[in-house]
Amino acid sequence: MIIIIIIITVLANLADVVLKVGASRAGDSLSDPLAFIFIPWIWLGALLGLSAMALWVYVLGRRHLSHAYPLYAGLSFLNITLAASVFLGEDIGVSRIAGIGLILAGILVVHFRPAVQGAASDRAASAGLSERVAASDTSEPPSAGKKPSAGKKR
Protein backbone atom coordinates (compact mmCIF):
# COMPACT_ATOMS: atom_id res chain seq x y z
CA MET A 1 0.00 0.00 0.00
CA ILE A 2 2.96 2.30 0.61
CA ILE A 3 3.92 2.04 -3.06
CA ILE A 4 0.42 3.11 -4.10
CA ILE A 5 0.56 6.11 -1.76
CA ILE A 6 3.93 7.08 -3.25
CA ILE A 7 2.44 6.82 -6.76
CA ILE A 8 -0.54 8.95 -5.68
CA THR A 9 1.79 11.57 -4.25
CA VAL A 10 3.88 11.69 -7.41
CA LEU A 11 0.77 11.96 -9.63
CA ALA A 12 -0.82 14.69 -7.50
CA ASN A 13 2.39 16.67 -7.19
CA LEU A 14 3.15 16.32 -10.89
CA ALA A 15 -0.37 17.61 -11.53
CA ASP A 16 0.42 20.68 -9.39
CA VAL A 17 3.63 21.39 -11.29
CA VAL A 18 1.94 20.92 -14.68
CA LEU A 19 -0.94 23.20 -13.61
CA LYS A 20 1.63 25.81 -12.52
CA VAL A 21 3.31 25.60 -15.93
CA GLY A 22 -0.07 25.94 -17.66
CA ALA A 23 -1.07 28.91 -15.52
CA SER A 24 2.29 30.60 -16.13
CA ARG A 25 2.08 30.09 -19.89
CA ALA A 26 -1.50 31.35 -19.96
CA GLY A 27 -0.52 34.58 -18.22
CA ASP A 28 -3.26 37.21 -18.43
CA SER A 29 -5.46 35.05 -20.64
CA LEU A 30 -6.74 33.33 -17.47
CA SER A 31 -8.73 36.47 -16.68
CA ASP A 32 -11.28 34.99 -19.10
CA PRO A 33 -13.06 32.24 -17.12
CA LEU A 34 -13.10 29.83 -20.06
CA ALA A 35 -9.53 30.42 -21.26
CA PHE A 36 -8.24 27.30 -19.48
CA ILE A 37 -10.18 25.14 -21.97
CA PHE A 38 -7.59 25.94 -24.65
CA ILE A 39 -4.48 25.29 -22.54
CA PRO A 40 -3.22 21.69 -22.89
CA TRP A 41 -1.09 21.94 -19.72
CA ILE A 42 -4.24 22.59 -17.68
CA TRP A 43 -5.93 19.52 -19.16
CA LEU A 44 -2.88 17.36 -18.47
CA GLY A 45 -2.73 18.62 -14.88
CA ALA A 46 -6.42 17.90 -14.40
CA LEU A 47 -6.03 14.38 -15.81
CA LEU A 48 -3.09 13.66 -13.50
CA GLY A 49 -5.03 15.06 -10.53
CA LEU A 50 -8.09 12.92 -11.30
CA SER A 51 -5.88 9.83 -11.60
CA ALA A 52 -4.36 10.58 -8.20
CA MET A 53 -7.83 11.09 -6.70
CA ALA A 54 -9.09 7.75 -8.03
CA LEU A 55 -6.14 5.92 -6.48
CA TRP A 56 -6.56 7.89 -3.23
CA VAL A 57 -10.17 6.69 -2.93
CA TYR A 58 -8.88 3.13 -3.37
CA VAL A 59 -6.35 3.63 -0.55
CA LEU A 60 -8.91 5.24 1.77
CA GLY A 61 -11.14 2.22 1.34
CA ARG A 62 -8.36 0.03 2.75
CA ARG A 63 -6.42 2.18 5.24
CA HIS A 64 -7.14 4.61 8.03
CA LEU A 65 -6.93 8.23 6.96
CA SER A 66 -4.76 8.99 9.99
CA HIS A 67 -2.28 6.40 8.73
CA ALA A 68 -2.25 7.18 4.99
CA TYR A 69 -2.47 10.97 5.01
CA PRO A 70 0.74 11.77 6.93
CA LEU A 71 2.72 9.75 4.39
CA TYR A 72 0.96 11.51 1.50
CA ALA A 73 1.38 14.99 2.99
CA GLY A 74 5.00 14.55 3.99
CA LEU A 75 6.03 13.14 0.64
CA SER A 76 4.16 16.00 -1.02
CA PHE A 77 6.35 18.54 0.78
CA LEU A 78 9.43 16.72 -0.46
CA ASN A 79 8.20 16.15 -4.03
CA ILE A 80 6.86 19.67 -4.58
CA THR A 81 10.03 21.27 -3.24
CA LEU A 82 12.25 19.13 -5.45
CA ALA A 83 10.04 19.56 -8.54
CA ALA A 84 9.79 23.33 -8.03
CA SER A 85 13.56 23.53 -7.82
CA VAL A 86 14.31 21.27 -10.79
CA PHE A 87 11.51 22.19 -13.22
CA LEU A 88 10.57 25.73 -12.20
CA GLY A 89 13.95 27.02 -11.02
CA GLU A 90 12.77 27.94 -7.51
CA ASP A 91 15.39 28.31 -4.77
CA ILE A 92 15.54 25.88 -1.85
CA GLY A 93 16.97 27.34 1.34
CA VAL A 94 18.59 25.56 4.27
CA SER A 95 15.60 26.23 6.51
CA ARG A 96 13.25 24.62 3.98
CA ILE A 97 15.46 21.54 3.78
CA ALA A 98 15.60 21.33 7.58
CA GLY A 99 11.81 21.67 7.80
CA ILE A 100 11.27 18.89 5.27
CA GLY A 101 13.71 16.73 7.25
CA LEU A 102 11.62 17.24 10.39
CA ILE A 103 8.44 16.42 8.49
CA LEU A 104 9.96 13.21 7.15
CA ALA A 105 11.11 12.28 10.67
CA GLY A 106 7.51 12.73 11.81
CA ILE A 107 6.33 10.42 9.06
CA LEU A 108 8.72 7.76 10.30
CA VAL A 109 7.26 8.05 13.79
CA VAL A 110 3.61 8.00 12.66
CA HIS A 111 3.76 5.57 9.77
CA PHE A 112 6.38 3.01 10.67
CA ARG A 113 5.40 2.15 14.24
CA PRO A 114 5.73 -1.48 15.40
CA ALA A 115 3.30 -3.75 13.55
CA VAL A 116 1.85 -5.36 16.70
CA GLN A 117 1.01 -2.06 18.31
CA GLY A 118 -0.30 -0.70 15.00
CA ALA A 119 -2.59 -3.66 14.36
CA ALA A 120 -4.02 -3.61 17.88
CA SER A 121 -4.66 0.13 17.89
CA ASP A 122 -6.18 -0.04 14.39
CA ARG A 123 -8.62 -2.75 15.52
CA ALA A 124 -9.49 -0.78 18.65
CA ALA A 125 -10.06 2.39 16.64
CA SER A 126 -12.26 0.54 14.15
CA ALA A 127 -14.29 -1.04 16.94
CA GLY A 128 -14.76 2.32 18.66
CA LEU A 129 -15.90 3.96 15.45
CA SER A 130 -18.31 1.12 14.71
CA GLU A 131 -19.84 1.43 18.18
CA ARG A 132 -20.21 5.22 17.84
CA VAL A 133 -21.84 4.89 14.42
CA ALA A 134 -24.20 2.19 15.65
CA ALA A 135 -25.13 4.30 18.69
CA SER A 136 -25.80 7.35 16.53
CA ASP A 137 -28.17 5.38 14.29
CA THR A 138 -30.76 4.90 17.04
CA SER A 139 -33.77 7.16 16.99
CA GLU A 140 -33.93 7.40 20.79
CA PRO A 141 -31.97 10.03 22.68
CA PRO A 142 -29.07 8.63 24.72
CA SER A 143 -31.01 8.89 28.01
CA ALA A 144 -34.15 7.17 26.67
CA GLY A 145 -34.86 3.76 28.07
CA LYS A 146 -32.69 4.25 31.16
CA LYS A 147 -34.37 4.01 34.49
CA PRO A 148 -33.34 6.39 37.25
CA SER A 149 -31.17 4.71 39.86
CA ALA A 150 -32.98 3.54 43.02
CA GLY A 151 -30.76 5.62 45.31
CA LYS A 152 -31.85 8.96 43.87
CA LYS A 153 -35.34 10.33 44.18
CA ARG A 154 -36.57 13.57 42.79
CSV table of C-alpha atoms in Angstrom, one decimal:
chain,number,residue,atom,x,y,z
A,1,MET,CA,0.0,0.0,0.0
A,2,ILE,CA,3.0,2.3,0.6
A,3,ILE,CA,3.9,2.0,-3.1
A,4,ILE,CA,0.4,3.1,-4.1
A,5,ILE,CA,0.6,6.1,-1.8
A,6,ILE,CA,3.9,7.1,-3.3
A,7,ILE,CA,2.4,6.8,-6.8
A,8,ILE,CA,-0.5,9.0,-5.7
A,9,THR,CA,1.8,11.6,-4.3
A,10,VAL,CA,3.9,11.7,-7.4
A,11,LEU,CA,0.8,12.0,-9.6
A,12,ALA,CA,-0.8,14.7,-7.5
A,13,ASN,CA,2.4,16.7,-7.2
A,14,LEU,CA,3.1,16.3,-10.9
A,15,ALA,CA,-0.4,17.6,-11.5
A,16,ASP,CA,0.4,20.7,-9.4
A,17,VAL,CA,3.6,21.4,-11.3
A,18,VAL,CA,1.9,20.9,-14.7
A,19,LEU,CA,-0.9,23.2,-13.6
A,20,LYS,CA,1.6,25.8,-12.5
A,21,VAL,CA,3.3,25.6,-15.9
A,22,GLY,CA,-0.1,25.9,-17.7
A,23,ALA,CA,-1.1,28.9,-15.5
A,24,SER,CA,2.3,30.6,-16.1
A,25,ARG,CA,2.1,30.1,-19.9
A,26,ALA,CA,-1.5,31.4,-20.0
A,27,GLY,CA,-0.5,34.6,-18.2
A,28,ASP,CA,-3.3,37.2,-18.4
A,29,SER,CA,-5.5,35.1,-20.6
A,30,LEU,CA,-6.7,33.3,-17.5
A,31,SER,CA,-8.7,36.5,-16.7
A,32,ASP,CA,-11.3,35.0,-19.1
A,33,PRO,CA,-13.1,32.2,-17.1
A,34,LEU,CA,-13.1,29.8,-20.1
A,35,ALA,CA,-9.5,30.4,-21.3
A,36,PHE,CA,-8.2,27.3,-19.5
A,37,ILE,CA,-10.2,25.1,-22.0
A,38,PHE,CA,-7.6,25.9,-24.6
A,39,ILE,CA,-4.5,25.3,-22.5
A,40,PRO,CA,-3.2,21.7,-22.9
A,41,TRP,CA,-1.1,21.9,-19.7
A,42,ILE,CA,-4.2,22.6,-17.7
A,43,TRP,CA,-5.9,19.5,-19.2
A,44,LEU,CA,-2.9,17.4,-18.5
A,45,GLY,CA,-2.7,18.6,-14.9
A,46,ALA,CA,-6.4,17.9,-14.4
A,47,LEU,CA,-6.0,14.4,-15.8
A,48,LEU,CA,-3.1,13.7,-13.5
A,49,GLY,CA,-5.0,15.1,-10.5
A,50,LEU,CA,-8.1,12.9,-11.3
A,51,SER,CA,-5.9,9.8,-11.6
A,52,ALA,CA,-4.4,10.6,-8.2
A,53,MET,CA,-7.8,11.1,-6.7
A,54,ALA,CA,-9.1,7.7,-8.0
A,55,LEU,CA,-6.1,5.9,-6.5
A,56,TRP,CA,-6.6,7.9,-3.2
A,57,VAL,CA,-10.2,6.7,-2.9
A,58,TYR,CA,-8.9,3.1,-3.4
A,59,VAL,CA,-6.4,3.6,-0.5
A,60,LEU,CA,-8.9,5.2,1.8
A,61,GLY,CA,-11.1,2.2,1.3
A,62,ARG,CA,-8.4,0.0,2.8
A,63,ARG,CA,-6.4,2.2,5.2
A,64,HIS,CA,-7.1,4.6,8.0
A,65,LEU,CA,-6.9,8.2,7.0
A,66,SER,CA,-4.8,9.0,10.0
A,67,HIS,CA,-2.3,6.4,8.7
A,68,ALA,CA,-2.2,7.2,5.0
A,69,TYR,CA,-2.5,11.0,5.0
A,70,PRO,CA,0.7,11.8,6.9
A,71,LEU,CA,2.7,9.8,4.4
A,72,TYR,CA,1.0,11.5,1.5
A,73,ALA,CA,1.4,15.0,3.0
A,74,GLY,CA,5.0,14.5,4.0
A,75,LEU,CA,6.0,13.1,0.6
A,76,SER,CA,4.2,16.0,-1.0
A,77,PHE,CA,6.3,18.5,0.8
A,78,LEU,CA,9.4,16.7,-0.5
A,79,ASN,CA,8.2,16.2,-4.0
A,80,ILE,CA,6.9,19.7,-4.6
A,81,THR,CA,10.0,21.3,-3.2
A,82,LEU,CA,12.3,19.1,-5.5
A,83,ALA,CA,10.0,19.6,-8.5
A,84,ALA,CA,9.8,23.3,-8.0
A,85,SER,CA,13.6,23.5,-7.8
A,86,VAL,CA,14.3,21.3,-10.8
A,87,PHE,CA,11.5,22.2,-13.2
A,88,LEU,CA,10.6,25.7,-12.2
A,89,GLY,CA,14.0,27.0,-11.0
A,90,GLU,CA,12.8,27.9,-7.5
A,91,ASP,CA,15.4,28.3,-4.8
A,92,ILE,CA,15.5,25.9,-1.9
A,93,GLY,CA,17.0,27.3,1.3
A,94,VAL,CA,18.6,25.6,4.3
A,95,SER,CA,15.6,26.2,6.5
A,96,ARG,CA,13.3,24.6,4.0
A,97,ILE,CA,15.5,21.5,3.8
A,98,ALA,CA,15.6,21.3,7.6
A,99,GLY,CA,11.8,21.7,7.8
A,100,ILE,CA,11.3,18.9,5.3
A,101,GLY,CA,13.7,16.7,7.2
A,102,LEU,CA,11.6,17.2,10.4
A,103,ILE,CA,8.4,16.4,8.5
A,104,LEU,CA,10.0,13.2,7.1
A,105,ALA,CA,11.1,12.3,10.7
A,106,GLY,CA,7.5,12.7,11.8
A,107,ILE,CA,6.3,10.4,9.1
A,108,LEU,CA,8.7,7.8,10.3
A,109,VAL,CA,7.3,8.1,13.8
A,110,VAL,CA,3.6,8.0,12.7
A,111,HIS,CA,3.8,5.6,9.8
A,112,PHE,CA,6.4,3.0,10.7
A,113,ARG,CA,5.4,2.1,14.2
A,114,PRO,CA,5.7,-1.5,15.4
A,115,ALA,CA,3.3,-3.7,13.5
A,116,VAL,CA,1.8,-5.4,16.7
A,117,GLN,CA,1.0,-2.1,18.3
A,118,GLY,CA,-0.3,-0.7,15.0
A,119,ALA,CA,-2.6,-3.7,14.4
A,120,ALA,CA,-4.0,-3.6,17.9
A,121,SER,CA,-4.7,0.1,17.9
A,122,ASP,CA,-6.2,0.0,14.4
A,123,ARG,CA,-8.6,-2.8,15.5
A,124,ALA,CA,-9.5,-0.8,18.7
A,125,ALA,CA,-10.1,2.4,16.6
A,126,SER,CA,-12.3,0.5,14.1
A,127,ALA,CA,-14.3,-1.0,16.9
A,128,GLY,CA,-14.8,2.3,18.7
A,129,LEU,CA,-15.9,4.0,15.4
A,130,SER,CA,-18.3,1.1,14.7
A,131,GLU,CA,-19.8,1.4,18.2
A,132,ARG,CA,-20.2,5.2,17.8
A,133,VAL,CA,-21.8,4.9,14.4
A,134,ALA,CA,-24.2,2.2,15.7
A,135,ALA,CA,-25.1,4.3,18.7
A,136,SER,CA,-25.8,7.3,16.5
A,137,ASP,CA,-28.2,5.4,14.3
A,138,THR,CA,-30.8,4.9,17.0
A,139,SER,CA,-33.8,7.2,17.0
A,140,GLU,CA,-33.9,7.4,20.8
A,141,PRO,CA,-32.0,10.0,22.7
A,142,PRO,CA,-29.1,8.6,24.7
A,143,SER,CA,-31.0,8.9,28.0
A,144,ALA,CA,-34.2,7.2,26.7
A,145,GLY,CA,-34.9,3.8,28.1
A,146,LYS,CA,-32.7,4.3,31.2
A,147,LYS,CA,-34.4,4.0,34.5
A,148,PRO,CA,-33.3,6.4,37.2
A,149,SER,CA,-31.2,4.7,39.9
A,150,ALA,CA,-33.0,3.5,43.0
A,151,GLY,CA,-30.8,5.6,45.3
A,152,LYS,CA,-31.8,9.0,43.9
A,153,LYS,CA,-35.3,10.3,44.2
A,154,ARG,CA,-36.6,13.6,42.8
